[in-house]
Amino acid sequence: MKQLQSIAAACVAAGLSLLVSCCSPTESSARARAESTLLVMSWNVLSLFDAVDDGTEYSEYSIERGSWSEARYRARLEALAGVILRAREAGMPGQPAQPGPPGPDILCLVEVEKKSILDDLAKGPLSKCGYRYSAYAKAPGAAIGLGLLARLPIENARAWGLDLGTGRERPILEARFSQSGFPFAILVNHWKSKLEGAEQTEGSRIESARLLARIAAEAAAATPGLAVIACGDFNESPDEHARVGGRYPTAFMPARAADAAPGSIALAGRASLAAGGALAGRGAMAGGGAMAGGGAMAGGGAMAGGGALAGGGAMAGGGAPAGEAPQEGAMKEPIESFVAFSPWDDSKGYSYMHRGLRERIDGFILSPGLLDGRGLDYRGFGVLSEGLVDDKGAPIAWSNAKASGWSDHLPIVLEVIARGTGE
């Protein structure tokens, strides 16, 4: 049996923990790299804790209190894996299902307590998926973090931290890959919820959007032609500005909105982006400017870029260092907004229900180059809902009492295709 190599690092400025694992190349990973299509799943799995008490878990997942157990933990993993294995069933209008191994090629999970849970999934109920690479990021003292499993080699990984001045970090997990020679970045997010009120918490989500825009700017500047795929639980719908009646700026704004906050994510339609009308260039940023690391952000909040990974970088393939972390610095020019596309724009469905209202707070945000018909190209998007919702359409969350259910969010799936090769 091949041993999984683990690399740990602290992203020094924000104190974020980052864990990356990989193993030596195999025939299955070589085949995955050669495939022309790529399937990415994003899912907020709702408070996924293991069966070890560490003091930060929620009370309903405490072994000592008798509310949680090894058996329940394993049952949860099996239940979640049963859905993940169905990734290719996600309805993508007008697109035939693509053959391939079970599960997505890249699995992005939100609300995971530890990296070891990713290992338990990969070696246990998802062992048929061939996930040999993983990354995990978590803020100091936080109960839950962000995780990623992949069949493709992770060429580099970073955890970026956003200090909102509340003592709670909001990390974004970045992982770099290549498909058929075309480079791309996955950015996993979990933005502030609306628990204290939508308008009252909007500023936090705008700051997360600003951080995401800056990460995309740095990535695009460092790697020309890089495609950027942001995903996760954004805790707001792509049409949030319309939902609140335009009463205040939101993190997601229409591309032509006059009241967009600096650094917001400006969403444009497919036709406009494909034609280069809103913004030309793969992963380009409106306002321009290259980011030189984790400097201070205009409007408050400190950003921490990467930090050096042990051994000089995330291990790629058989263990070669994959580059160095960025140097500390500030944005040379202000970023006005990140112009991008949300697949919800021309899709049906929802991912979450709040007080009977169906929402699209989980999503993918794509850089314009994924719509230009060249290199990596957006192919389809879907939601897995069959068997996962009740008679009112609400996602069936995990219940400790019943030891059944899944999450209060539905998993979403993105498919991209490599047109030709970039080698």
XYZ file of N, CA and C in Angstrom, residues 42 172 185-189 191 212 228-232 234 338 363-367 370 414:
69
model
N -18.973 20.975 -5.317
C -18.850 21.810 -4.130
C -20.045 21.526 -3.228
N -9.757 31.442 2.663
C -10.044 30.932 1.324
C -8.928 29.957 0.989
N -7.038 27.347 -11.247
C -7.027 27.448 -9.791
C -8.428 27.219 -9.256
N -8.519 26.459 -8.172
C -9.762 26.281 -7.433
C -9.655 27.094 -6.153
N -10.645 27.925 -5.872
C -10.667 28.748 -4.669
C -11.920 28.397 -3.870
N -11.736 27.757 -2.719
C -12.863 27.299 -1.907
C -13.178 28.346 -0.840
N -14.461 28.710 -0.723
C -14.892 29.807 0.128
C -15.972 29.378 1.124
N -18.267 32.179 3.210
C -18.434 33.561 3.629
C -19.370 33.671 4.827
N -11.220 37.555 -2.429
C -11.287 36.644 -3.573
C -10.803 37.333 -4.845
N -9.792 30.604 -13.428
C -10.107 30.667 -12.004
C -11.522 30.155 -11.767
N -11.649 29.180 -10.868
C -12.945 28.627 -10.486
C -13.089 28.804 -8.976
N -13.931 29.734 -8.558
C -14.222 29.918 -7.140
C -15.506 29.178 -6.811
N -15.549 28.563 -5.638
C -16.740 27.810 -5.274
C -16.915 27.839 -3.769
N -18.022 27.248 -3.299
C -18.262 27.139 -1.880
C -19.601 27.705 -1.473
N -21.255 30.888 -0.332
C -21.045 32.331 -0.307
C -22.047 33.040 0.607
N -14.045 42.166 -9.642
C -13.702 40.954 -10.367
C -14.914 40.613 -11.220
N -22.356 28.119 -4.800
C -22.193 28.332 -6.228
C -20.774 28.212 -6.723
N -20.642 28.450 -8.016
C -19.356 28.556 -8.700
C -19.272 29.949 -9.312
N -18.100 30.549 -9.266
C -17.834 31.831 -9.901
C -16.674 31.607 -10.860
N -16.906 31.875 -12.147
C -15.931 31.519 -13.189
C -15.303 32.755 -13.826
N -13.994 32.699 -14.041
C -13.313 33.780 -14.747
C -13.739 33.774 -16.216
N -13.135 31.064 -19.166
C -13.820 29.774 -19.216
C -15.036 29.809 -20.140
N -20.003 21.242 -11.316
C -19.570 21.999 -12.494
C -18.788 21.083 -13.418
